[in-house]
CSV table of C-alpha atoms and ligand atoms in Angstrom, one decimal:
chain,number,residue,atom,x,y,z
A,262,MET,CA,112.3,123.2,-54.7
A,263,SER,CA,111.4,122.6,-51.1
A,264,ALA,CA,107.9,123.3,-50.1
A,265,VAL,CA,108.9,125.4,-47.1
A,266,ALA,CA,111.9,126.9,-45.4
A,267,VAL,CA,111.9,127.7,-41.8
A,268,VAL,CA,114.2,130.6,-40.8
A,269,GLY,CA,115.4,130.5,-37.2
A,270,ALA,CA,116.0,127.5,-35.0
A,271,GLY,CA,114.6,128.8,-31.7
A,272,PRO,CA,111.8,126.9,-30.1
A,273,VAL,CA,109.3,128.2,-32.6
A,274,GLY,CA,111.4,127.5,-35.7
A,275,LEU,CA,112.3,124.0,-34.5
A,276,THR,CA,108.6,123.2,-33.9
A,277,ALA,CA,107.6,124.6,-37.3
A,278,ALA,CA,110.2,122.4,-38.9
A,279,LEU,CA,108.9,119.3,-37.1
A,280,ALA,CA,105.3,120.3,-37.9
A,281,ALA,CA,106.1,120.8,-41.6
A,282,HIS,CA,107.9,117.5,-41.7
A,283,SER,CA,105.0,115.7,-40.0
A,284,LEU,CA,102.8,117.0,-42.8
A,285,GLY,CA,105.2,115.7,-45.5
A,286,LEU,CA,106.4,119.1,-46.5
A,287,ASP,CA,110.2,118.4,-46.6
A,288,PRO,CA,111.3,121.5,-44.8
A,289,VAL,CA,114.7,123.1,-44.7
A,290,LEU,CA,115.7,124.8,-41.4
A,291,LEU,CA,118.1,127.8,-41.7
A,292,GLU,CA,119.8,129.2,-38.5
A,293,ALA,CA,122.1,132.1,-38.2
A,294,GLN,CA,124.0,130.8,-35.1
A,295,PRO,CA,126.3,127.9,-35.1
A,296,ARG,CA,124.8,124.7,-33.8
A,297,THR,CA,127.1,124.8,-30.8
A,298,ALA,CA,126.2,128.4,-29.7
A,299,VAL,CA,125.1,128.5,-26.1
A,300,ARG,CA,121.9,130.5,-25.4
A,301,PRO,CA,122.0,132.2,-22.0
A,302,GLY,CA,119.5,132.2,-19.2
A,303,SER,CA,116.4,130.2,-18.3
A,304,ARG,CA,114.1,132.4,-20.5
A,305,ALA,CA,110.7,130.7,-21.1
A,306,ILE,CA,110.6,128.2,-18.3
A,307,PHE,CA,106.8,127.4,-18.2
A,308,VAL,CA,105.7,124.8,-20.8
A,309,HIS,CA,102.0,124.7,-20.9
A,310,ARG,CA,100.0,121.5,-21.3
A,311,ALA,CA,98.7,122.5,-24.7
A,312,THR,CA,102.3,123.0,-25.8
A,313,LEU,CA,103.3,119.5,-24.5
A,314,ASP,CA,100.4,118.1,-26.4
A,315,HIS,CA,101.5,119.8,-29.6
A,316,LEU,CA,105.0,118.5,-29.2
A,317,ASP,CA,103.9,115.0,-28.5
A,318,ARG,CA,101.8,114.9,-31.6
A,319,LEU,CA,104.7,116.0,-33.7
A,320,SER,CA,107.2,113.7,-32.2
A,321,PRO,CA,105.7,110.9,-30.1
A,322,GLY,CA,107.4,110.6,-26.8
A,323,LEU,CA,108.6,114.3,-26.7
A,324,ARG,CA,106.1,115.2,-24.0
A,325,ASP,CA,107.6,112.6,-21.7
A,326,SER,CA,111.2,113.6,-22.5
A,327,VAL,CA,110.3,117.3,-21.7
A,328,CYS,CA,108.4,116.4,-18.5
A,329,ALA,CA,111.3,114.1,-17.4
A,330,ARG,CA,113.6,117.1,-17.4
A,331,GLY,CA,111.1,119.5,-15.9
A,332,LEU,CA,109.7,120.3,-12.5
A,333,VAL,CA,106.0,120.6,-11.6
A,334,TRP,CA,105.2,122.9,-8.7
A,335,ARG,CA,101.9,122.1,-7.1
A,336,THR,CA,101.5,125.0,-4.7
A,337,LYS,CA,100.7,128.6,-5.5
A,338,ARG,CA,101.2,131.1,-2.7
A,339,THR,CA,100.7,134.9,-2.5
A,340,LEU,CA,101.9,137.2,0.3
A,341,TRP,CA,101.2,140.9,0.9
A,342,ALA,CA,104.0,142.7,2.8
A,343,GLY,CA,105.2,139.3,4.1
A,344,ARG,CA,101.8,138.1,5.2
A,345,GLN,CA,100.2,135.2,3.4
A,346,VAL,CA,96.9,136.1,1.6
A,347,HIS,CA,96.4,133.0,-0.6
A,348,VAL,CA,97.6,129.5,-0.9
A,349,ARG,CA,96.4,126.6,-3.1
A,350,SER,CA,97.9,123.2,-3.5
A,351,TYR,CA,97.1,120.6,-6.1
A,352,PRO,CA,97.3,116.9,-5.2
A,353,ALA,CA,100.3,115.0,-6.7
A,354,SER,CA,97.8,112.6,-8.3
A,355,ALA,CA,96.4,115.4,-10.5
A,356,ALA,CA,97.3,115.3,-14.2
A,357,VAL,CA,100.5,117.3,-15.0
A,358,PRO,CA,99.2,120.6,-16.2
A,359,PHE,CA,102.6,122.0,-17.3
A,360,THR,CA,106.3,121.6,-16.6
A,361,SER,CA,109.0,124.1,-15.7
A,362,LEU,CA,112.5,123.9,-17.1
A,363,PRO,CA,115.1,126.1,-18.9
A,364,GLN,CA,114.1,126.9,-22.5
A,365,THR,CA,117.6,125.7,-23.6
A,366,VAL,CA,116.6,122.1,-22.5
A,367,VAL,CA,113.4,122.2,-24.6
A,368,GLU,CA,115.4,123.5,-27.6
A,369,ASP,CA,117.9,120.7,-27.2
A,370,LEU,CA,115.2,118.1,-27.2
A,371,LEU,CA,113.5,119.7,-30.2
A,372,ARG,CA,116.8,119.7,-32.1
A,373,ARG,CA,117.2,116.0,-31.4
A,374,ALA,CA,113.7,115.4,-32.6
A,375,CYS,CA,114.4,117.3,-35.8
A,376,ASP,CA,117.6,115.2,-36.3
A,377,ALA,CA,115.8,112.0,-35.6
A,378,ALA,CA,113.2,113.0,-38.2
A,379,GLY,CA,116.0,113.6,-40.7
A,380,ILE,CA,115.1,117.3,-41.2
A,381,ARG,CA,117.7,119.1,-43.3
A,382,SER,CA,119.2,122.1,-41.4
A,383,VAL,CA,121.9,124.6,-42.1
A,384,TRP,CA,123.5,126.4,-39.1
A,385,GLY,CA,125.8,129.4,-38.7
A,386,ASP,CA,124.7,131.1,-42.0
A,387,PRO,CA,122.2,133.9,-41.5
A,388,VAL,CA,119.5,134.6,-44.2
A,389,ARG,CA,120.3,138.1,-45.5
A,390,ASP,CA,117.9,138.5,-48.4
A,391,VAL,CA,114.3,137.4,-48.9
A,392,ARG,CA,112.3,138.0,-52.1
A,393,SER,CA,108.7,137.0,-52.2
A,394,THR,CA,106.7,136.7,-55.4
A,395,PRO,CA,103.3,135.3,-56.2
A,396,ASP,CA,105.0,131.9,-57.1
A,397,GLY,CA,107.3,131.5,-54.1
A,398,VAL,CA,110.2,132.9,-52.1
A,399,ALA,CA,113.9,133.1,-52.9
A,400,LEU,CA,116.3,133.3,-49.9
A,401,ARG,CA,120.0,134.2,-50.0
A,402,THR,CA,122.3,133.6,-47.0
A,403,GLU,CA,125.4,135.4,-45.9
A,404,ARG,CA,127.6,132.8,-47.3
A,405,GLY,CA,125.8,133.1,-50.7
A,406,ALA,CA,123.7,129.9,-50.6
A,407,THR,CA,120.3,130.3,-52.2
A,408,HIS,CA,117.0,128.5,-51.5
A,409,GLU,CA,113.9,128.7,-53.6
A,410,VAL,CA,110.9,127.6,-51.7
A,411,GLY,CA,107.1,127.8,-51.9
A,412,HIS,CA,106.7,129.4,-48.5
A,413,VAL,CA,108.9,130.6,-45.6
A,414,VAL,CA,108.0,130.4,-41.9
A,415,ALA,CA,109.9,133.4,-40.5
A,416,ALA,CA,110.7,132.4,-36.9
A,417,ASP,CA,113.8,134.6,-36.7
A,418,GLY,CA,112.9,136.2,-33.4
A,419,ALA,CA,112.2,139.7,-32.0
A,420,ARG,CA,114.5,141.5,-34.4
A,421,SER,CA,113.2,139.6,-37.4
A,422,GLY,CA,115.1,140.7,-40.5
A,423,LEU,CA,112.5,138.8,-42.7
A,424,ARG,CA,109.7,140.8,-41.1
A,425,ALA,CA,111.6,144.0,-41.9
A,426,GLN,CA,112.3,143.0,-45.5
A,427,ALA,CA,108.7,142.1,-46.0
A,428,GLY,CA,107.8,145.7,-45.0
A,429,ILE,CA,105.7,144.6,-42.0
A,430,ALA,CA,105.7,146.9,-39.1
A,431,LEU,CA,105.9,145.9,-35.4
A,432,GLU,CA,103.4,148.0,-33.5
A,433,GLY,CA,102.6,148.4,-29.8
A,434,THR,CA,104.1,149.6,-26.6
A,435,THR,CA,107.0,149.0,-24.2
A,436,SER,CA,106.5,149.7,-20.5
A,437,THR,CA,108.7,152.4,-18.9
A,438,THR,CA,108.9,150.3,-15.7
A,439,GLU,CA,111.8,147.9,-15.6
A,440,PHE,CA,111.8,144.4,-14.3
A,441,VAL,CA,114.9,142.5,-13.1
A,442,VAL,CA,115.2,138.8,-13.6
A,443,VAL,CA,117.8,136.7,-11.7
A,444,ASP,CA,118.3,133.0,-12.1
A,445,VAL,CA,119.6,131.3,-8.9
A,446,ALA,CA,121.0,127.7,-9.1
A,447,ALA,CA,119.2,125.3,-6.8
A,448,ASP,CA,118.3,121.6,-6.7
A,449,ILE,CA,114.7,122.0,-5.7
A,450,ARG,CA,112.8,119.0,-4.3
A,451,PRO,CA,109.4,118.7,-6.0
A,452,ASP,CA,107.6,118.8,-2.7
A,453,HIS,CA,109.4,122.1,-1.9
A,454,ALA,CA,108.6,123.7,-5.3
A,455,GLU,CA,106.1,126.6,-5.0
A,456,ARG,CA,105.3,129.5,-7.2
A,457,VAL,CA,105.3,132.5,-4.8
A,458,PHE,CA,104.2,136.0,-5.6
A,459,HIS,CA,105.0,138.8,-3.1
A,460,TYR,CA,103.3,142.1,-3.2
A,461,ARG,CA,105.5,144.6,-1.4
A,462,HIS,CA,108.3,142.2,-0.4
A,463,PRO,CA,109.8,143.7,2.9
A,464,GLY,CA,113.2,142.2,2.0
A,465,VAL,CA,113.5,144.2,-1.3
A,466,GLY,CA,112.3,147.6,-0.2
A,467,GLY,CA,108.6,146.8,-0.7
A,468,ARG,CA,108.9,145.9,-4.4
A,469,ASN,CA,106.7,143.1,-6.0
A,470,VAL,CA,108.6,139.9,-6.4
A,471,LEU,CA,107.7,136.7,-8.3
A,472,LEU,CA,109.5,133.4,-7.5
A,473,VAL,CA,109.2,130.6,-9.9
A,474,PRO,CA,111.0,127.2,-9.5
A,475,PHE,CA,112.2,125.3,-12.4
A,476,ARG,CA,114.4,122.3,-12.8
A,477,GLY,CA,117.9,123.5,-11.8
A,478,GLY,CA,117.0,126.7,-10.0
A,479,TRP,CA,114.8,129.6,-9.1
A,480,ARG,CA,113.6,132.4,-11.3
A,481,VAL,CA,113.4,135.6,-9.3
A,482,ASP,CA,111.5,138.5,-11.0
A,483,VAL,CA,111.6,141.9,-9.2
A,484,GLN,CA,109.4,144.8,-10.4
A,485,CYS,CA,111.4,148.1,-10.2
A,486,ARG,CA,109.8,151.1,-8.6
A,487,PRO,CA,109.6,154.4,-10.5
A,488,GLY,CA,113.1,155.9,-10.6
A,489,ASP,CA,114.8,152.6,-9.9
A,490,ASP,CA,117.9,151.7,-12.0
A,491,GLY,CA,117.4,148.0,-12.9
A,492,GLY,CA,121.1,147.4,-13.5
A,493,ARG,CA,121.8,148.7,-10.0
A,494,LEU,CA,119.2,146.4,-8.5
A,495,VAL,CA,120.9,143.5,-10.2
A,496,ALA,CA,124.3,144.5,-8.9
A,497,GLN,CA,122.7,144.6,-5.4
A,498,ALA,CA,121.2,141.1,-5.7
A,499,PRO,CA,123.8,139.4,-3.4
A,500,GLN,CA,122.4,141.7,-0.6
A,501,TRP,CA,118.7,141.2,-1.1
A,502,LEU,CA,118.6,137.6,-2.5
A,503,PRO,CA,119.2,135.9,0.9
A,504,ARG,CA,116.1,137.7,2.2
A,505,VAL,CA,114.0,136.6,-0.8
A,506,LEU,CA,115.3,133.0,-1.0
A,507,PRO,CA,116.2,132.1,2.6
A,508,GLN,CA,115.9,128.4,1.7
A,509,VAL,CA,118.9,128.7,-0.7
A,510,PRO,CA,122.1,129.2,1.4
A,511,GLY,CA,124.7,131.3,-0.4
A,512,PRO,CA,122.6,131.9,-3.5
A,513,ARG,CA,124.6,131.5,-6.8
A,514,ILE,CA,123.4,133.7,-9.6
A,515,THR,CA,123.6,131.9,-13.0
A,516,TRP,CA,122.1,134.6,-15.1
A,517,SER,CA,120.5,138.0,-14.8
A,518,SER,CA,118.8,140.5,-17.0
A,519,VAL,CA,116.7,143.7,-17.0
A,520,TYR,CA,113.6,143.9,-19.2
A,521,ARG,CA,110.5,145.9,-19.8
A,522,PHE,CA,107.0,144.6,-20.6
A,523,GLN,CA,106.6,144.4,-24.3
A,524,GLN,CA,103.2,144.4,-26.0
A,525,ARG,CA,104.0,144.4,-29.7
A,526,LEU,CA,102.4,142.9,-32.7
A,527,ALA,CA,103.3,142.6,-36.3
A,528,SER,CA,100.8,144.7,-38.3
A,529,ARG,CA,100.2,141.6,-40.5
A,530,PHE,CA,101.4,138.0,-40.0
A,531,THR,CA,102.0,137.4,-43.7
A,532,ASP,CA,103.4,139.4,-46.7
A,533,GLY,CA,101.4,140.7,-49.6
A,534,HIS,CA,101.9,137.5,-51.7
A,535,ARG,CA,101.0,135.2,-48.7
A,536,ARG,CA,104.3,133.4,-49.0
A,537,ILE,CA,106.0,134.5,-45.7
A,538,LEU,CA,104.3,133.5,-42.5
A,539,LEU,CA,105.5,135.3,-39.3
A,540,ALA,CA,105.6,133.1,-36.2
A,541,GLY,CA,106.8,133.4,-32.6
A,542,GLU,CA,108.7,136.6,-31.6
A,543,ALA,CA,109.0,137.6,-35.2
A,544,ALA,CA,105.2,138.2,-35.0
A,545,HIS,CA,104.6,139.2,-31.4
A,546,LEU,CA,106.5,140.3,-28.3
A,547,LEU,CA,104.9,139.5,-25.0
A,548,PRO,CA,106.1,139.8,-21.4
A,549,PRO,CA,107.2,136.8,-19.4
A,550,PHE,CA,104.3,137.1,-16.9
A,551,GLY,CA,101.6,134.7,-18.0
A,552,ALA,CA,104.1,132.5,-20.0
A,553,ARG,CA,102.5,133.5,-23.3
A,554,GLY,CA,105.6,134.1,-25.5
A,555,MET,CA,107.0,130.7,-26.2
A,556,ASN,CA,103.7,128.8,-25.7
A,557,SER,CA,101.9,131.0,-28.2
A,558,GLY,CA,104.8,130.9,-30.6
A,559,ILE,CA,104.7,127.1,-30.6
A,560,SER,CA,101.0,127.3,-31.5
A,561,ASP,CA,101.9,129.7,-34.3
A,562,ALA,CA,104.5,127.2,-35.6
A,563,VAL,CA,102.0,124.3,-35.7
A,564,ALA,CA,99.3,126.5,-37.4
A,565,ALA,CA,101.8,127.8,-39.9
A,566,ALA,CA,102.8,124.4,-41.1
A,567,ARG,CA,99.2,123.4,-41.4
A,568,ALA,CA,98.4,126.6,-43.4
A,569,VAL,CA,101.2,126.0,-45.8
A,570,ARG,CA,100.0,122.4,-46.3
A,571,ALA,CA,96.3,123.5,-46.7
A,572,GLY,CA,97.0,126.7,-48.7
A,573,SER,CA,95.2,128.8,-46.1
A,574,VAL,CA,97.9,131.4,-45.3
A,575,GLU,CA,95.4,134.3,-45.1
A,576,ARG,CA,93.4,132.4,-42.5
A,577,TYR,CA,96.6,131.7,-40.6
A,578,ALA,CA,97.5,135.3,-40.5
A,579,ARG,CA,94.0,136.3,-39.4
A,580,GLU,CA,93.6,133.7,-36.7
A,581,ARG,CA,97.1,133.8,-35.2
A,582,ARG,CA,97.0,137.6,-35.1
A,583,ALA,CA,93.6,137.4,-33.3
A,584,ALA,CA,95.2,135.0,-30.7
A,585,ALA,CA,98.2,137.4,-30.4
A,586,GLU,CA,95.9,140.3,-29.8
A,587,ALA,CA,94.2,138.4,-27.0
A,588,ASN,CA,97.6,137.7,-25.5
A,589,VAL,CA,98.6,141.4,-25.7
A,590,ARG,CA,95.3,142.4,-24.0
A,591,ALA,CA,95.9,139.9,-21.2
A,592,ALA,CA,99.5,141.1,-20.8
A,593,GLY,CA,98.2,144.7,-20.6
A,594,ALA,CA,95.7,143.7,-17.9
A,595,ALA,CA,98.6,142.0,-16.0
A,596,LEU,CA,100.8,145.1,-16.3
A,597,ASP,CA,98.0,147.4,-15.2
A,598,HIS,CA,97.5,145.3,-12.1
A,599,LEU,CA,101.3,145.1,-11.3
A,600,LEU,CA,101.8,148.9,-11.7
A,601,ALA,CA,98.6,149.8,-9.8
A,602,ALA,CA,99.2,153.4,-11.0
A,603,ARG,CA,95.7,154.7,-10.0
A,604,PRO,CA,95.0,155.3,-6.3
A,605,GLY,CA,91.7,153.3,-6.6
A,606,GLN,CA,93.6,150.2,-7.7
A,607,ARG,CA,96.0,150.5,-4.8
A,608,CYS,CA,93.1,150.8,-2.4
A,609,LEU,CA,91.4,147.8,-4.0
A,610,GLN,CA,94.5,145.7,-3.7
A,611,TRP,CA,95.0,146.8,-0.1
A,612,ALA,CA,91.4,146.0,0.7
A,613,ALA,CA,91.7,142.6,-0.9
A,614,ALA,CA,94.8,141.9,1.2
A,615,THR,CA,92.9,142.9,4.3
A,616,ALA,CA,89.8,140.9,3.5
A,617,ALA,CA,91.7,137.8,2.3
A,618,PRO,CA,91.9,135.9,5.6
A,619,LEU,CA,88.0,136.0,5.9
A,620,TRP,CA,87.1,136.1,2.2
A,621,PRO,CA,89.2,133.6,0.1
A,622,ARG,CA,88.0,135.1,-3.2
A,623,ALA,CA,89.9,138.3,-2.4
A,624,GLY,CA,93.1,136.3,-1.9
A,625,HIS,CA,92.4,134.3,-5.1
A,626,TRP,CA,92.1,137.6,-7.1
A,627,LEU,CA,95.4,138.9,-5.7
A,628,ASP,CA,97.0,135.6,-6.7
A,629,ALA,CA,95.7,135.4,-10.2
A,630,ALA,CA,95.7,139.1,-11.4
A,631,PRO,CA,99.5,139.6,-11.9
A,632,TYR,CA,99.3,137.2,-14.9
A,633,GLY,CA,96.3,138.7,-16.6
A,634,PRO,CA,93.0,137.0,-17.5
A,635,ARG,CA,93.1,133.3,-18.4
A,636,ILE,CA,93.0,132.5,-22.0
A,637,ARG,CA,91.8,129.1,-23.3
A,638,ALA,CA,95.0,127.1,-23.6
A,639,VAL,CA,94.3,126.2,-27.3
A,640,SER,CA,94.2,129.9,-28.1
A,641,TYR,CA,97.7,130.6,-26.9
B,719,FAD,C1,114.7,137.4,-20.2
B,719,FAD,C2,113.6,136.6,-20.9
B,719,FAD,C3,112.7,135.9,-20.2
B,719,FAD,C4,111.7,135.2,-20.9
B,719,FAD,N1,110.8,134.6,-20.1
B,719,FAD,C5,109.8,133.9,-20.8
B,719,FAD,C6,108.8,133.2,-20.0
B,719,FAD,O1,108.9,133.1,-18.8
B,719,FAD,N2,107.8,132.6,-20.7
B,719,FAD,C7,107.7,132.6,-22.1
B,719,FAD,O2,106.8,132.0,-22.7
B,719,FAD,N3,108.6,133.3,-22.8
B,719,FAD,C8,109.7,134.0,-22.2
B,719,FAD,N4,110.6,134.6,-22.9
B,719,FAD,C9,110.4,134.7,-24.3
B,719,FAD,C10,111.0,133.5,-25.0
B,719,FAD,O3,112.3,133.3,-24.7
B,719,FAD,C11,110.7,133.7,-26.5
B,719,FAD,O4,109.2,133.8,-26.6
B,719,FAD,C12,111.2,132.6,-27.3
B,719,FAD,O5,112.6,132.4,-27.3
B,719,FAD,C13,110.7,133.0,-28.8
B,719,FAD,O6,111.1,131.9,-29.6
B,719,FAD,P1,111.3,132.2,-31.1
B,719,FAD,O7,111.7,130.9,-31.7
B,719,FAD,O8,110.2,133.0,-31.7
B,719,FAD,O9,112.6,133.2,-31.2
B,719,FAD,P2,114.1,133.0,-30.7
B,719,FAD,O10,114.1,132.1,-29.6
B,719,FAD,O11,114.6,134.4,-30.5
B,719,FAD,O12,114.8,132.3,-31.9
B,719,FAD,C14,115.0,133.0,-33.1
B,719,FAD,C15,116.1,132.3,-33.9
B,719,FAD,O13,116.3,132.9,-35.2
B,719,FAD,C16,117.6,133.0,-35.4
B,719,FAD,N5,117.8,134.1,-36.5
B,719,FAD,C17,117.6,135.4,-36.3
B,719,FAD,N6,117.9,136.0,-37.5
B,719,FAD,C18,118.2,135.1,-38.4
B,719,FAD,C19,118.5,135.1,-39.8
B,719,FAD,N7,118.6,136.2,-40.5
B,719,FAD,N8,118.7,133.9,-40.4
B,719,FAD,C20,118.6,132.7,-39.7
B,719,FAD,N9,118.3,132.7,-38.4
B,719,FAD,C21,118.1,133.8,-37.7
B,719,FAD,C22,118.3,133.4,-34.1
B,719,FAD,O14,119.6,133.1,-34.1
B,719,FAD,C23,117.5,132.5,-33.2
B,719,FAD,O15,118.1,131.2,-33.0
B,719,FAD,C24,111.6,135.3,-22.3
B,719,FAD,C25,112.6,135.9,-23.0
B,719,FAD,C26,113.6,136.6,-22.3
B,719,FAD,C27,114.7,137.3,-23.1
């Protein structure tokens, strides 16, 4: 009997398998999709330094491999109706605080690290049935394979079947406001890479727009206005993109999506027998602003493996749920700022934009608030 099975080979499951292996737990990794399946879009492009540190501890050299394929932007800029209200640049000599690259590239590197470690994995065979008892967990897959294990790390994503079978509810809210995300192919020179937030971009009818560079392209996030149809805004992207990214001639869209801010948490991060540990999006759904989803999921994965090893599942469930609650609160503050639904908020933002040229703190606040309050990186 394996000590632990990890269900789901997204970034969180792959990390959990690596972490379990590093602790001598002989994990088996079970994934529904075939290994060759192509996952679309850039998705989680921001890899935080704490995440890079985790990965490097699990597989020495992985931090350098990820960083070599990523892009570091050293300038943050914020504009209000086309007028700059804040800019901050970090010297090239400063330590790399993060890197920016498509999630698929990180997953590919994690898969290679799992292979190099000799971790057993089964692809293209979804887990369909999970039975937890005080002594362990029995898993049954679609093709009829069975696995009897001591613990399961459920990293099977937002629609987690394991969470549902364990009878654990997903609680929280989804914003009514839609956001549109468009990836645009571009070969961005590091010295041209800037994260830019536009309040009331004049080129997209006064909507808020976030531009984030990553290796291979730009991520363009547009906040819909009440009554907007996100799908329609995506369809109109060829018209407004040249005004948003004038530096990219003939912008080529590689992926687009419409999403809403999710702030959802599993009611418990383990089952009644403390044999199933929820991790990543199986446990919490967070919006992309603030880059909390994948980064906090990777922290879950590392903590889950340690908890299985140490027999401290209850503590895992308590501590990682507390971290997720903090992330949900931060996401809520970010959404509140972005929506600025109350007249007082809109006045305050307008006053800050007016004061920013003379009072840099006002510009700094406008720059930072769309991502919510900072959380200590280790708590992600
Ligand atoms: C449009 C978009 C933009 C995003 N932007 C960001 C961002 O900027 N920053 C950020 O941090 N995050 C972002 N995210 C979120 C990020 O992609 C997720 O946090 C991350 O993928 C979660 O990883 P995970 O491993 O928990 O789940 P997933 O990546 O969903 O992986 C779950 C895996 O489980 C497998 N699986 C499911 N059911 C079973 C089963 N029954 N048996 C076996 N395997 C199963 C699935 O096939 C999948 O491979 C974004 C997501 C989207 C959709």
